[in-house]
Short mmCIF file of C-alpha atoms and ligand atoms in Angstrom, two decimals:
data_model
loop_
_atom_site.label_atom_id
_atom_site.label_comp_id
_atom_site.label_asym_id
_atom_site.label_seq_id
_atom_site.Cartn_x
_atom_site.Cartn_y
_atom_site.Cartn_z
CA MET Q 423 5.67 23.68 -7.36
CA GLN Q 424 2.21 22.22 -7.71
CA GLY Q 425 1.88 21.43 -11.41
CA ASN Q 426 -1.76 20.51 -11.10
CA SER Q 427 -4.60 21.95 -9.06
CA SER Q 428 -5.48 18.49 -7.73
CA PHE Q 429 -3.57 16.41 -5.22
CA ARG Q 430 -5.27 13.37 -6.70
CA LEU Q 431 -4.31 13.45 -10.34
CA PRO Q 432 -0.78 13.58 -11.74
CA THR Q 433 0.10 15.49 -14.91
CA ALA Q 434 0.14 13.67 -18.26
CA GLN Q 435 3.79 12.82 -17.57
CA GLY Q 436 2.93 11.39 -14.18
CA TYR Q 437 4.07 14.23 -11.92
CA TYR Q 438 2.58 15.11 -8.55
CA GLY Q 439 4.21 18.51 -8.05
CA ASP Q 440 7.96 17.82 -8.25
CA PHE Q 441 7.62 14.05 -7.85
CA GLY Q 442 6.82 11.10 -10.09
CA GLY Q 443 7.59 10.66 -13.79
CA ALA Q 444 9.07 7.59 -15.44
CA TYR Q 445 12.84 7.13 -15.08
CA ILE Q 446 13.44 3.80 -16.76
CA PRO Q 447 16.07 2.09 -18.90
CA GLU Q 448 15.44 2.48 -22.63
CA MET Q 449 14.77 -1.23 -22.97
CA LEU Q 450 11.64 -0.84 -20.84
CA TYR Q 451 10.11 1.97 -22.92
CA PRO Q 452 7.83 -0.27 -25.03
CA ASN Q 453 6.28 -1.99 -21.97
CA VAL Q 454 5.78 1.17 -19.94
CA GLU Q 455 4.58 3.21 -22.92
CA GLU Q 456 1.92 0.61 -23.72
CA LEU Q 457 0.61 0.98 -20.18
CA GLN Q 458 0.79 4.78 -20.26
CA LEU Q 459 -1.20 4.87 -23.49
CA ARG Q 460 -3.85 2.32 -22.51
CA TYR Q 461 -4.44 2.30 -18.74
CA LEU Q 462 -7.00 5.13 -18.48
CA GLU Q 463 -9.02 3.94 -21.42
CA ILE Q 464 -9.11 0.38 -20.00
CA LEU Q 465 -9.90 1.43 -16.42
CA ASP Q 466 -12.79 3.57 -17.69
CA GLU Q 467 -14.34 0.84 -19.89
CA PRO Q 468 -17.81 -0.13 -18.59
CA GLY Q 469 -16.89 -3.81 -19.07
CA PHE Q 470 -13.74 -3.42 -16.96
CA GLN Q 471 -15.61 -1.54 -14.26
CA ARG Q 472 -18.35 -4.17 -14.14
CA ALA Q 473 -15.86 -7.06 -13.86
CA PHE Q 474 -13.80 -5.17 -11.24
CA ARG Q 475 -16.87 -4.31 -9.11
CA ASP Q 476 -18.29 -7.83 -9.37
CA LEU Q 477 -15.04 -9.44 -8.21
CA LEU Q 478 -14.56 -6.92 -5.42
CA ARG Q 479 -18.03 -7.78 -4.15
CA ASP Q 480 -18.18 -11.56 -4.64
CA TYR Q 481 -14.53 -12.60 -4.38
CA VAL Q 482 -12.85 -10.01 -2.16
CA GLY Q 483 -15.89 -9.39 0.07
CA ARG Q 484 -16.51 -5.66 -0.50
CA PRO Q 485 -17.73 -3.31 0.67
CA THR Q 486 -15.62 -3.85 3.77
CA PRO Q 487 -17.39 -2.57 6.90
CA LEU Q 488 -16.77 0.82 8.46
CA TYR Q 489 -16.87 -0.10 12.13
CA PHE Q 490 -17.37 2.33 15.01
CA ALA Q 491 -14.76 1.25 17.57
CA LYS Q 492 -16.54 2.11 20.80
CA ARG Q 493 -13.96 1.07 23.39
CA LEU Q 494 -11.06 2.53 21.45
CA SER Q 495 -13.05 5.76 21.08
CA GLN Q 496 -13.64 5.90 24.83
CA ARG Q 497 -9.98 5.30 25.52
CA PHE Q 498 -8.97 8.32 23.38
CA GLN Q 499 -12.05 10.48 24.15
CA THR Q 500 -13.01 10.83 20.49
CA ASN Q 501 -14.89 8.97 17.73
CA ILE Q 502 -12.87 6.32 15.90
CA TYR Q 503 -14.09 4.39 12.87
CA LEU Q 504 -12.12 1.47 11.45
CA LYS Q 505 -12.19 0.76 7.70
CA ARG Q 506 -11.93 -3.02 7.78
CA GLU Q 507 -9.53 -3.92 4.94
CA ASP Q 508 -8.39 -6.77 7.19
CA LEU Q 509 -11.62 -8.53 6.18
CA CYS Q 510 -10.66 -8.62 2.48
CA HIS Q 511 -9.88 -12.04 0.97
CA THR Q 512 -6.18 -12.79 1.70
CA GLY Q 513 -6.30 -10.49 4.72
CA ALA Q 514 -5.31 -7.03 3.48
CA HIS Q 515 -6.02 -4.25 1.00
CA LYS Q 516 -3.40 -5.51 -1.49
CA ILE Q 517 -5.94 -7.66 -3.35
CA ASN Q 518 -7.91 -4.58 -4.52
CA ASN Q 519 -4.92 -3.66 -6.66
CA THR Q 520 -4.05 -7.14 -7.93
CA ILE Q 521 -7.67 -7.80 -9.00
CA GLY Q 522 -7.62 -4.57 -11.00
CA GLN Q 523 -4.24 -5.25 -12.59
CA ILE Q 524 -5.08 -8.82 -13.58
CA LEU Q 525 -8.19 -7.55 -15.40
CA LEU Q 526 -6.02 -4.93 -17.11
CA ALA Q 527 -3.44 -7.58 -18.09
CA GLN Q 528 -6.19 -9.68 -19.69
CA ARG Q 529 -7.37 -6.68 -21.72
CA LEU Q 530 -3.78 -6.07 -22.86
CA GLY Q 531 -3.65 -9.70 -24.03
CA LYS Q 532 -0.92 -10.71 -21.56
CA GLN Q 533 -0.69 -14.36 -20.52
CA ARG Q 534 2.19 -14.21 -18.11
CA ILE Q 535 2.32 -12.26 -14.84
CA ILE Q 536 5.42 -11.30 -12.89
CA ALA Q 537 5.71 -9.61 -9.50
CA GLU Q 538 8.31 -8.93 -6.84
CA THR Q 539 7.66 -9.40 -3.16
CA GLY Q 540 9.46 -8.70 0.12
CA ALA Q 541 7.52 -10.30 2.95
CA GLY Q 542 5.36 -12.18 0.48
CA GLN Q 543 2.04 -10.36 1.00
CA HIS Q 544 1.98 -8.84 -2.48
CA GLY Q 545 3.25 -12.15 -3.90
CA VAL Q 546 0.34 -13.99 -2.30
CA ALA Q 547 -2.20 -11.40 -3.57
CA THR Q 548 -0.73 -11.75 -7.07
CA ALA Q 549 -0.59 -15.57 -7.00
CA THR Q 550 -4.23 -15.54 -5.86
CA VAL Q 551 -5.55 -13.53 -8.82
CA CYS Q 552 -3.41 -15.51 -11.27
CA ALA Q 553 -5.00 -18.72 -10.01
CA LEU Q 554 -8.40 -17.06 -10.30
CA MET Q 555 -7.79 -16.17 -13.95
CA GLY Q 556 -5.68 -19.18 -14.94
CA LEU Q 557 -2.62 -17.08 -15.84
CA SER Q 558 0.95 -18.17 -15.22
CA CYS Q 559 2.60 -16.39 -12.30
CA ILE Q 560 6.25 -15.83 -11.48
CA VAL Q 561 7.19 -14.12 -8.22
CA TYR Q 562 10.72 -12.87 -7.61
CA MET Q 563 11.77 -12.90 -4.00
CA GLY Q 564 15.10 -12.33 -2.26
CA GLU Q 565 16.76 -15.56 -1.15
CA LYS Q 566 16.97 -14.23 2.40
CA ASP Q 567 13.25 -13.31 2.39
CA ILE Q 568 12.36 -16.80 1.12
CA GLU Q 569 14.01 -18.24 4.24
CA ARG Q 570 12.36 -15.69 6.56
CA GLN Q 571 8.84 -15.91 5.11
CA ALA Q 572 8.28 -19.63 4.66
CA PRO Q 573 4.46 -19.62 5.18
CA ASN Q 574 3.91 -17.06 2.41
CA VAL Q 575 6.25 -18.94 0.08
CA ALA Q 576 4.18 -22.07 0.73
CA ARG Q 577 0.95 -20.15 0.01
CA MET Q 578 2.26 -18.85 -3.32
CA ARG Q 579 3.38 -22.34 -4.39
CA MET Q 580 0.07 -23.91 -3.37
CA LEU Q 581 -1.68 -21.26 -5.49
CA GLY Q 582 0.40 -22.38 -8.47
CA ALA Q 583 2.98 -19.59 -8.62
CA LYS Q 584 6.65 -20.13 -9.30
CA VAL Q 585 8.83 -18.41 -6.70
CA ILE Q 586 12.26 -17.52 -8.06
CA PRO Q 587 14.99 -16.55 -5.59
CA ALA Q 588 16.99 -13.36 -6.17
CA THR Q 589 20.52 -14.25 -5.20
CA SER Q 590 22.40 -11.00 -5.84
CA GLY Q 591 23.17 -8.09 -3.49
CA SER Q 592 21.49 -8.17 -0.10
CA LYS Q 593 19.14 -10.94 -1.39
CA THR Q 594 16.07 -8.95 -0.37
CA LEU Q 595 13.30 -6.84 -1.96
CA LYS Q 596 15.48 -4.47 -3.96
CA ASP Q 597 17.27 -7.40 -5.62
CA ALA Q 598 13.96 -9.13 -6.33
CA THR Q 599 12.79 -5.90 -8.00
CA ASN Q 600 15.89 -5.87 -10.21
CA GLU Q 601 15.20 -9.47 -11.27
CA ALA Q 602 11.58 -8.67 -12.10
CA ILE Q 603 12.65 -5.69 -14.24
CA ARG Q 604 15.19 -7.88 -16.05
CA ASP Q 605 12.47 -10.45 -16.74
CA TRP Q 606 10.12 -7.75 -18.09
CA ILE Q 607 12.83 -6.42 -20.43
CA ASN Q 608 13.32 -9.95 -21.78
CA ASN Q 609 9.58 -10.60 -22.20
CA PRO Q 610 8.14 -7.37 -23.60
CA THR Q 611 5.08 -8.71 -25.41
CA ASP Q 612 3.40 -11.44 -23.34
CA THR Q 613 4.14 -10.29 -19.77
CA HIS Q 614 2.53 -7.83 -17.36
CA TYR Q 615 4.42 -6.71 -14.25
CA ILE Q 616 2.10 -6.21 -11.27
CA ILE Q 617 3.64 -3.63 -8.91
CA GLY Q 618 2.18 -3.79 -5.40
CA SER Q 619 2.11 -0.18 -4.20
CA VAL Q 620 1.82 3.42 -5.45
CA VAL Q 621 5.47 3.37 -6.53
CA GLY Q 622 7.35 2.71 -9.77
CA PRO Q 623 7.31 4.61 -13.07
CA HIS Q 624 4.21 6.44 -14.32
CA PRO Q 625 1.47 5.17 -14.71
CA TYR Q 626 1.82 2.75 -11.77
CA PRO Q 627 1.35 5.26 -8.92
CA ASP Q 628 -1.83 6.69 -10.50
CA MET Q 629 -3.12 3.28 -11.61
CA VAL Q 630 -2.67 1.68 -8.16
CA ALA Q 631 -4.15 4.74 -6.40
CA ARG Q 632 -7.25 4.55 -8.63
CA LEU Q 633 -7.66 0.82 -7.94
CA GLN Q 634 -7.29 1.33 -4.17
CA SER Q 635 -9.55 4.40 -4.15
CA VAL Q 636 -12.52 2.10 -3.58
CA ILE Q 637 -11.52 2.32 0.12
CA SER Q 638 -12.36 6.04 0.44
CA GLU Q 639 -15.26 5.81 -2.03
CA GLU Q 640 -16.96 3.38 0.37
CA THR Q 641 -15.87 5.32 3.45
CA ARG Q 642 -17.74 8.44 2.26
CA TRP Q 643 -21.18 6.83 1.98
CA GLN Q 644 -20.63 4.58 4.98
CA LEU Q 645 -19.73 7.53 7.19
CA LYS Q 646 -22.73 9.46 5.91
CA GLU Q 647 -24.99 6.56 6.90
CA LYS Q 648 -23.53 6.58 10.39
CA THR Q 649 -23.00 10.27 11.14
CA GLY Q 650 -24.95 12.22 8.53
CA SER Q 651 -21.74 13.63 7.04
CA GLU Q 652 -19.51 12.15 4.35
CA LEU Q 653 -16.47 13.96 5.70
CA PRO Q 654 -14.45 12.84 8.72
CA THR Q 655 -12.12 15.27 10.49
CA HIS Q 656 -9.12 12.92 10.13
CA VAL Q 657 -8.12 9.94 8.00
CA VAL Q 658 -5.16 7.97 9.38
CA ALA Q 659 -3.17 5.27 7.53
CA CYS Q 660 0.23 3.62 7.72
CA VAL Q 661 2.63 4.16 4.82
CA GLY Q 662 5.12 1.75 3.30
CA GLY Q 663 5.02 2.58 -0.39
CA GLY Q 664 1.67 4.19 0.34
CA SER Q 665 -1.10 2.21 -1.38
CA ASN Q 666 -3.53 1.72 1.52
CA ALA Q 667 -3.01 5.37 2.50
CA ALA Q 668 -3.56 6.52 -1.11
CA GLY Q 669 -6.78 4.50 -1.25
CA ALA Q 670 -7.99 5.76 2.13
CA PHE Q 671 -7.12 9.41 1.30
CA TYR Q 672 -8.14 9.46 -2.38
CA HIS Q 673 -11.68 10.89 -2.27
CA PHE Q 674 -10.70 13.27 0.54
CA LEU Q 675 -7.53 14.66 -1.08
CA ASP Q 676 -9.33 17.66 -2.51
CA GLU Q 677 -11.41 18.26 0.66
CA PRO Q 678 -9.21 20.70 2.58
CA GLY Q 679 -11.24 20.26 5.78
CA VAL Q 680 -10.19 16.62 6.13
CA GLU Q 681 -6.82 16.17 7.81
CA LEU Q 682 -4.82 13.37 6.16
CA VAL Q 683 -2.40 11.62 8.49
CA ALA Q 684 0.28 9.27 7.13
CA VAL Q 685 2.25 7.18 9.61
CA GLU Q 686 5.70 5.88 8.75
CA ALA Q 687 7.76 3.27 10.55
CA ALA Q 688 10.43 4.82 12.75
CA GLY Q 689 11.99 1.40 13.50
CA LEU Q 690 14.26 1.79 16.53
CA GLY Q 691 13.87 5.59 16.30
CA ILE Q 692 14.22 8.22 13.58
CA ASN Q 693 17.85 8.95 14.43
CA SER Q 694 18.88 5.38 15.27
CA GLY Q 695 20.13 4.43 11.81
CA MET Q 696 17.58 1.60 11.96
CA THR Q 697 14.46 3.25 10.57
CA ALA Q 698 12.10 3.51 7.62
CA ALA Q 699 10.82 7.06 8.32
CA THR Q 700 11.25 8.27 4.77
CA THR Q 701 9.84 11.79 4.91
CA ALA Q 702 11.65 12.57 8.17
CA LEU Q 703 15.02 11.71 6.65
CA GLY Q 704 14.54 11.44 2.92
CA ARG Q 705 15.77 13.70 0.16
CA PRO Q 706 14.66 13.81 -3.49
CA GLY Q 707 16.09 11.03 -5.59
CA ILE Q 708 15.13 8.33 -8.05
CA LEU Q 709 14.14 4.85 -6.94
CA HIS Q 710 12.35 2.10 -8.87
CA GLY Q 711 11.54 4.36 -11.80
CA SER Q 712 10.17 7.50 -10.20
CA LYS Q 713 11.40 10.66 -8.57
CA SER Q 714 10.41 10.82 -4.93
CA LEU Q 715 11.79 11.16 -1.43
CA LEU Q 716 14.12 8.42 -0.33
CA MET Q 717 16.56 7.63 2.42
CA GLN Q 718 20.06 7.97 1.00
CA THR Q 719 23.61 8.73 1.99
CA ASP Q 720 25.32 12.02 1.06
CA ASP Q 721 26.60 10.45 -2.14
CA GLY Q 722 23.17 9.12 -3.11
CA GLN Q 723 23.40 5.46 -2.02
CA VAL Q 724 20.05 4.09 -0.89
CA VAL Q 725 20.10 3.40 2.85
CA GLU Q 726 18.86 -0.03 4.01
CA PRO Q 727 15.62 0.59 5.89
CA HIS Q 728 14.57 -1.10 9.10
CA SER Q 729 11.11 -1.75 10.50
CA ILE Q 730 9.69 -4.58 12.57
CA SER Q 731 6.92 -4.75 9.95
CA ALA Q 732 8.02 -6.10 6.59
CA GLY Q 733 5.37 -4.12 4.71
CA LEU Q 734 6.76 -0.77 5.89
CA ASP Q 735 10.40 -1.74 5.44
CA TYR Q 736 10.91 0.39 2.31
CA PRO Q 737 13.43 3.23 1.81
CA GLY Q 738 11.10 5.35 -0.35
CA ILE Q 739 7.52 6.57 -0.58
CA GLY Q 740 5.17 6.97 -3.54
CA PRO Q 741 5.28 10.33 -5.39
CA LEU Q 742 1.67 11.19 -4.47
CA HIS Q 743 2.72 11.12 -0.80
CA ALA Q 744 5.99 12.98 -1.38
CA ASN Q 745 3.83 15.78 -2.80
CA LEU Q 746 1.41 15.66 0.15
CA PHE Q 747 4.40 15.95 2.47
CA LYS Q 748 6.15 18.77 0.64
CA SER Q 749 2.99 20.82 0.10
CA GLY Q 750 1.86 20.36 3.69
CA ARG Q 751 -1.47 18.81 2.59
CA GLY Q 752 -0.61 15.64 4.49
CA LYS Q 753 0.58 15.36 8.07
CA PHE Q 754 3.42 12.84 8.35
CA LEU Q 755 4.06 11.13 11.68
CA SER Q 756 6.01 8.06 12.68
CA ALA Q 757 5.83 5.26 15.23
CA THR Q 758 8.64 3.06 16.52
CA ASP Q 759 8.67 -0.77 16.54
CA GLU Q 760 7.93 -0.69 20.26
CA GLU Q 761 5.04 1.77 19.97
CA ALA Q 762 3.49 -0.28 17.18
CA ILE Q 763 3.69 -3.50 19.22
CA ARG Q 764 2.12 -1.78 22.23
CA SER Q 765 -0.75 -0.48 20.07
CA ALA Q 766 -1.35 -3.89 18.50
CA PHE Q 767 -1.87 -5.41 21.95
CA GLU Q 768 -4.07 -2.51 23.03
CA VAL Q 769 -6.35 -2.78 19.95
CA ALA Q 770 -6.55 -6.57 20.36
CA LYS Q 771 -7.71 -6.24 23.97
CA LEU Q 772 -10.03 -3.25 23.45
CA GLU Q 773 -11.70 -4.29 20.21
CA GLY Q 774 -11.08 -8.00 19.69
CA ILE Q 775 -9.18 -7.27 16.48
CA ILE Q 776 -5.56 -8.32 15.98
CA PRO Q 777 -4.14 -5.85 13.46
CA ALA Q 778 -1.21 -6.40 11.11
CA LEU Q 779 2.05 -4.93 12.42
CA GLU Q 780 1.92 -2.38 9.60
CA THR Q 781 -1.53 -1.20 10.67
CA ALA Q 782 -0.43 -1.07 14.31
CA HIS Q 783 1.74 1.93 13.35
CA ALA Q 784 -1.39 3.85 12.34
CA PHE Q 785 -2.94 3.12 15.74
CA ALA Q 786 0.24 4.20 17.50
CA ALA Q 787 -0.14 7.69 16.04
CA ILE Q 788 -3.54 8.40 17.64
CA ASP Q 789 -1.73 9.64 20.74
CA GLN Q 790 0.17 12.19 18.68
CA LEU Q 791 -3.00 13.90 17.39
CA SER Q 792 -4.81 16.35 19.64
CA LEU Q 793 -8.24 14.83 19.21
CA THR Q 794 -11.46 16.15 20.74
CA GLU Q 795 -14.82 14.60 21.54
CA SER Q 796 -16.36 16.03 18.39
CA ASP Q 797 -13.72 14.67 15.99
CA GLN Q 798 -14.63 11.85 13.60
CA VAL Q 799 -11.49 9.82 12.88
CA VAL Q 800 -11.25 7.11 10.23
CA ILE Q 801 -8.34 4.69 10.57
CA CYS Q 802 -7.52 2.40 7.66
CA LEU Q 803 -7.17 -1.07 9.19
CA SER Q 804 -5.03 -2.24 6.28
CA GLY Q 805 -4.62 -5.88 7.27
CA ARG Q 806 -5.02 -8.59 9.86
CA GLY Q 807 -2.31 -9.79 12.20
CA ASP Q 808 -2.29 -13.55 11.62
CA LYS Q 809 0.90 -13.27 9.57
CA ASP Q 810 2.60 -11.45 12.48
CA LEU Q 811 1.74 -13.92 15.20
CA ALA Q 812 5.33 -15.14 15.56
CA THR Q 813 6.47 -11.58 16.32
CA TYR Q 814 3.60 -11.05 18.76
CA MET Q 815 4.35 -14.39 20.47
CA LYS Q 816 7.98 -13.42 20.96
CA GLN Q 817 6.77 -10.24 22.64
CA MET Q 818 4.49 -12.17 25.02
CA ASP Q 819 7.35 -14.50 25.94
CA MET Q 820 9.51 -11.50 26.77
CA THR Q 821 6.95 -9.61 28.83
CA GLY Q 822 4.89 -12.50 30.14
CA SER Q 823 1.74 -10.58 29.18
C1 PLP V 1469 1.92 -4.27 2.38
C2 PLP V 1469 1.14 -3.74 3.52
C3 PLP V 1469 1.21 -2.38 3.92
C4 PLP V 1469 2.15 -1.39 3.30
O1 PLP V 1469 1.93 -1.13 1.94
P1 PLP V 1469 1.27 0.21 1.42
O2 PLP V 1469 1.47 0.17 -0.05
O3 PLP V 1469 1.98 1.37 2.07
O4 PLP V 1469 -0.15 0.19 1.81
C5 PLP V 1469 0.41 -1.96 4.97
N1 PLP V 1469 -0.42 -2.80 5.62
C6 PLP V 1469 -0.51 -4.11 5.27
C7 PLP V 1469 -1.44 -4.99 6.04
C8 PLP V 1469 0.26 -4.62 4.22
O5 PLP V 1469 0.17 -5.92 3.91
#
């Protein structure tokens, strides 16, 4: 059921087709309702838009280039353009969202910011904008992730954030999320919770998609400058929760001639039990406040995901994407850990760009598309690979390459 004629906009209750909504404990109603009532009005304010655009230009470094990747294009006998989100301040697209949400928090009169983080990328993007605005920042992070992601923990602390370990359960992202929700319940008036992807209760998926939509807004005019047409044949992006993909797809969602390709992490393989390929395996369920597709056991227990890339290691997918999958508007592919690594090395050698491991999954899917010499393919290069160097080094030690 498509409750709305647009793939872009949810209904007033936050539904994309069958997915979305706000499934939250009663104690969170006041916080979430305040956001539901105010977010559109604030995002549309000329003063908000001016501040958002100014910071994106002068602080983040937008517009990010749309780069014609000549050697990669030759290799695949097609035309490949890279949307360079890796050149954003802090090294990935995540800052587009945190800049927008910090401006929103200010307009809501909030002085305290909380966030949850897995690998630490969203925590760093949040700590960055809190330093920029002089707001206090608390980041919840699983105890196990704190050990595994020491450089990002150091970055957050240097930026002035307080990193609080989540010590329950598996001591990872899901437990950090529970801690952040508990904090928000206890601090309903002065605190804003910055969620890092197009997930969570309404209005987060729509709000984050709007903030990230600057990616496809720029892509349209940049492609027109280069090719004479605003419309590519394909847009390809990796999907964890789905925020870089939502931003890269946004202004093409209602253009049926543009094929939208979302690439999930297959981990060791879709049927290996060690995977994060949500649409391939997922069934409808409720996770982190919204109805979507998620990997679960027969009795509804969330299955621990696996991916070599921390940013794709998530058992669900945002409701916008669940609707693209179910309706057939989006094409959903997956790439294994090994395929992603191979693509990262190939892109590094062909283009002189070391992509994030997450982004490498998008590159690994090129092979699975039957591309021709007349196709114009835009790939969202969501982030740079500096943070993944330890993983890449291990690979070079193993293969001697
Ligand atoms: C966090 C991250 C992702 C995954 O998050 P989405 O919300 O799916 O975009 C992808 N790429 C990079 C570089 C990231 O840091």
